[in-house]
Amino acid sequence: MTDSWAAFGADLHIEPVGSGLRSGLMHALREAVRTGRLTPGTRLPSSRTLAADLGIARNTVADAYAELVAEGWLTARQGSGTRVAQRAAAPGTASRSPRTRPVRRRPAHNLMPGSPDLSAFPRAEWIKAARRALVAAPDAAFGYDDPRGRIELRTALADYLARARGVYADPERIIVCSGFVHGLTLMGKVLRRHGARGTAVESYGLDIHWNLLAGEGLGTPCIPVDRLGARTGALEGMPGVGAVLLTPAHQFPTGVPLHPDRRAAAVDWARSSGGLILEDDYDGEFRYDRQPVGALQGLDPERVVYMGTASKSLAPGLRLAWMVLPEGLVAEVCEAKGGFDWMSAVPDQLTLAEFMRSGAYDRHVRAMRLRYRRRRDQLVGELAERAPDVRVSGIAAGLHAVVELPEGTEQSVVQAATWQGLALERLTRFRHPGADPVPDGLVVGYGTPSESGWAGALEALCRVLP
């Protein structure tokens, strides 16, 4: 029991300076508080624990604490321990604190695209799944494992994707990764190894994807997007392009599905050129007015890399995504993954596997599909009544809509939204640098607000539209 103190209390890195231990300890503590390293409310170790850590007498620490309490640097209450006191910042000191950051005002209403309703995350069901999964998991699951991911999750994904998305999904061909961007980074590395000079992208999309591919040394020429989706016939005239990144189920941000003829044209190009299609199954599970559009991968599993994620169906904070690969690419992608990120967190993989196997994932997706459809209908109805000069498109599926504005009004609408405390994104934000100019419009993420915040966000949007 001589070392029982080592199991209690919080760690505190502190280095007493000066000739006297007590004065040196007091100076070090003052500096830690003054610079912001110890923030107000931080609980300090007991005098016994800190004395043992520093190898000094307990009375020395107790005396130092008592004097700093008297000076107002610390507080001490029975049952609450010793804590850093709340202090008003001295004039001119805020800019010197390493923790000080400019205060950025959070908008009152958020209609930014790209996020689900985070308040709807199924916490109770997730906790139940986590408990069952962790109890059943073998000890070996928590060691260094297969870079493809846990077999439990890959098996659950194979079953779900085949049933719900029409994907040819063998667990041996699935790789779990930490988000879509992680998977795209891996594919960029593999494409460069294969000698590709470029990856074609859609003329509307996310610059983070274009910049990521460019960072891997790949050009990103764009193919036009119209009311039928990406004009994939343009791929035939792009020499050096080894792959194309498509959002066929629900193009981002226009919201149109890829026409069957253009799906076939993309697959024909991949077969004849030896290229790959990188299929981003964006919002594929959320459809409202049409039959579900199956994954493009089902047309040719050896020429399409299917890429999915839990970011929209559950939450982006889970950092769980997956790729279903052509058989010949599995080893190469595993090698690329092992080079800088061997495996994704096991507990969340096991939990998602159990969440899917139990049917909770299907129930959650169906419930959210109803919620988002109701919001979509309310959005369309309110805009038709209160802003008849605007047109809403891309609404058959997904978590966002495109609000097409009269020419020349986009800038004024966005400015008015800022004054109303409403966060939204303009359509021009998603135009590829090589694409033709796009019409004025907004990309409205109706999936983003919480249930309690949705009505206010919709009202704010209606107030700023022409």
XYZ file of N, CA and C in Angstrom, residues 1-9 48-49 52:
36
model
N 0.818 -1.212 0.000
C 0.000 0.000 0.000
C 0.854 1.267 0.000
N 2.169 1.127 -0.004
C 3.026 2.307 0.089
C 2.885 3.217 -1.112
N 2.483 2.663 -2.257
C 2.352 3.477 -3.455
C 0.896 3.694 -3.855
N -0.021 3.539 -2.865
C -1.429 3.650 -3.218
C -1.796 5.042 -3.708
N -1.013 6.076 -3.340
C -1.297 7.431 -3.791
C -1.236 7.554 -5.306
N -0.480 6.649 -5.942
C -0.256 6.777 -7.378
C -1.523 6.513 -8.181
N -2.523 5.876 -7.556
C -3.740 5.524 -8.286
C -4.814 6.606 -8.192
N -4.523 7.691 -7.466
C -5.559 8.690 -7.227
C -5.112 10.063 -7.709
N -6.085 10.919 -7.993
C -5.786 12.292 -8.350
C -5.466 12.474 -9.812
N -1.316 16.150 -1.235
C -0.577 14.890 -1.033
C -0.103 14.321 -2.374
N -1.013 14.325 -3.387
C -0.669 13.764 -4.694
C 0.413 14.585 -5.379
N 3.809 14.124 -3.738
C 4.426 12.852 -4.116
C 4.960 12.902 -5.543
